Amino acid sequence: MTHSAREHPWALQFVNVSKWVVGEQGRRCVLDRLNGRVATGTLLTLVGPSGAGKSTLLSLCNLLQTPDDGEVWVLGREVRDWPVSQLRRKVGLVWQQPVMLPGTVADNLALAARLHHEPPADGAALLCRVGLPADLLHRPAHELSGGQMQRVALARTLANQPDILLLDEVTSALDREAADVIEKLIVEWVNSEHKTAVWVTHDTEQARRVGHETWLIAEGRAVEQAPTAQFFTAPQTVWGQRWVLAGQSQGERNA
Amino acid sequence: MWSLAWTLAFVFLAMALSGWQRLGLSRELVVAAVRACVQLFLIGYLLKVVFHLNNLWLTAAMVTLMVCVAADNASRRGQGVAGRFWRVFVAVSATEVCTQGFLLAARVIPPKPSYVIPISGMIIGNAMVAAGLFLHRLRHEAAARRGEILVLLSLGASPKQAARTVVKAATKASMIPTIDSSKTIGLVQLPGMMTGQIIAGADPVQAVRYQVLIVFAILASAAVTTVVLGFLTYSRLFNAYQQPLL
Ligand SMILES: Nc1ncnc2c1ncn2[C@@H]1O[C@H](COP(=O)(O)OP(=O)(O)O)[C@@H](O)[C@H]1O
Ligand SMILES: [Mg+2]
């Protein structure tokens, strides 16, 4: 049952992945034979218009949703062949909308340990890693601000010691300074521990700052896949060129 | 018998009021009155026969029929939970076997159909209400706490762990009416069974003894039903890939 400690070269592989959703206008194809793979030790940033299917793609990686067609491989094993709980421990997912469980911040941080009958991680140290003061520990989690919740949710997932992190716009409620702390933390976590992260972000500059590799999701596919530097300097496809141009003009407006 | 016919005056009174206030309920009232009469008399004669025969199998068959009707009724409340008839059936049966079995084993009541059937009726009826409430609350709680369930699943929780708070909340909510009604029993209204016994000439204190027994039995039955149902249904909230269904 236990997965060998030997590292698999590909943390994630998507093979002709398709996903339909049933919406108001009937059945709609969200992902259409998407292909791609992510090497272990990579920080992949995902960009694309909203509604393109980025969040859906993340939820396929920890099997919160099942692909309708194609395969998703995690560390050399297809998601549906994994023991589900084990897969979800290895692949941590942090949502854009953080949900706190009833109880204090400390209760939330101890959740993973409680579920797996392990001694709880050091809550104060976890808070410190995401840039929050330790005196939040005994506050009811529901009383936190949106930005604080986002960071507690990230710390709660880190406490589970995943090998792969899926981050869905986790700095959307943070100011620039707080976002910097998170960016440094994730970059450091990936680089020093040779972990893998897939980071969905609306912030083009952020995608550029933190990524090793960047994919543009559109029309249900990863239309441009390139090392991050190349993605932003020399996009190969029309889609990529348009996205980067739009991002530049947005950056100039913000400047 | 003829004295009973006079009570039809109540039905006429209700119909007259309905006609006067133009409630449009006259037809419904007639149907309800006729149904109540026919059903109760049928049950009365049936019970007379069953009590007279005093046959174990016949008694068991009656109780089983009661459980089936109760399970069918309660399972209508849980749309979206697959295979709920059988689950409710098992939970209500377990409740009946536990509580009735205990009453018989401890010789609290004699093993006669005239005791077993009415007391079963009360236990099963109460279990039915608790089971219906449980299924209703389970759906409601699962939908309201979907976000929490997703967080738990994403951290690698088993379906049982992920469903725990939802099942707990539903269990609590479905036991509260039974507990509340036990608290005020006898203060606002005399329970039906006690009233009946007193009118039939029983000593009120003797009637109270049986009523206390019933109160304890239905408290236990609400607890057993909801806990068993909780164990049987939590896995139905998820599919084979441990994804939430509701
Ligand atoms: N549960 C759902 N039911 C119906 N439609 C959904 C559901 N989840 C996502 N969708 C649709 O799927 C598409 C992709 O959504 P999503 O993956 O959240 O996009 P993104 O994260 O790129 O903004 C959207 O058009 C959205 O409306
Ligand atoms: Mg999204």
mmCIF file of C-alpha atoms and ligand atoms in Angstrom, chain A residues 50-51 53-56 96 168-169 200 202, ligand 2:
data_model
loop_
_atom_site.group_PDB
_atom_site.id
_atom_site.type_symbol
_atom_site.label_atom_id
_atom_site.label_comp_id
_atom_site.label_asym_id
_atom_site.label_seq_id
_atom_site.Cartn_x
_atom_site.Cartn_y
_atom_site.Cartn_z
ATOM 1 C CA SER A 50 -11.969 33.354 -15.056
ATOM 2 C CA GLY A 51 -14.214 30.424 -15.794
ATOM 3 C CA GLY A 53 -11.383 25.743 -15.593
ATOM 4 C CA LYS A 54 -8.305 26.402 -13.440
ATOM 5 C CA SER A 55 -10.036 25.542 -10.171
ATOM 6 C CA THR A 56 -11.607 22.514 -11.793
ATOM 7 C CA GLN A 96 -9.601 30.893 -2.705
ATOM 8 C CA ASP A 168 -6.188 28.614 -5.714
ATOM 9 C CA GLU A 169 -5.678 32.389 -5.629
ATOM 10 C CA VAL A 200 -3.528 29.583 -9.724
ATOM 11 C CA HIS A 202 -5.083 36.311 -11.260
HETATM 12 MG MG MG C 2 -11.268 29.571 -9.793
#
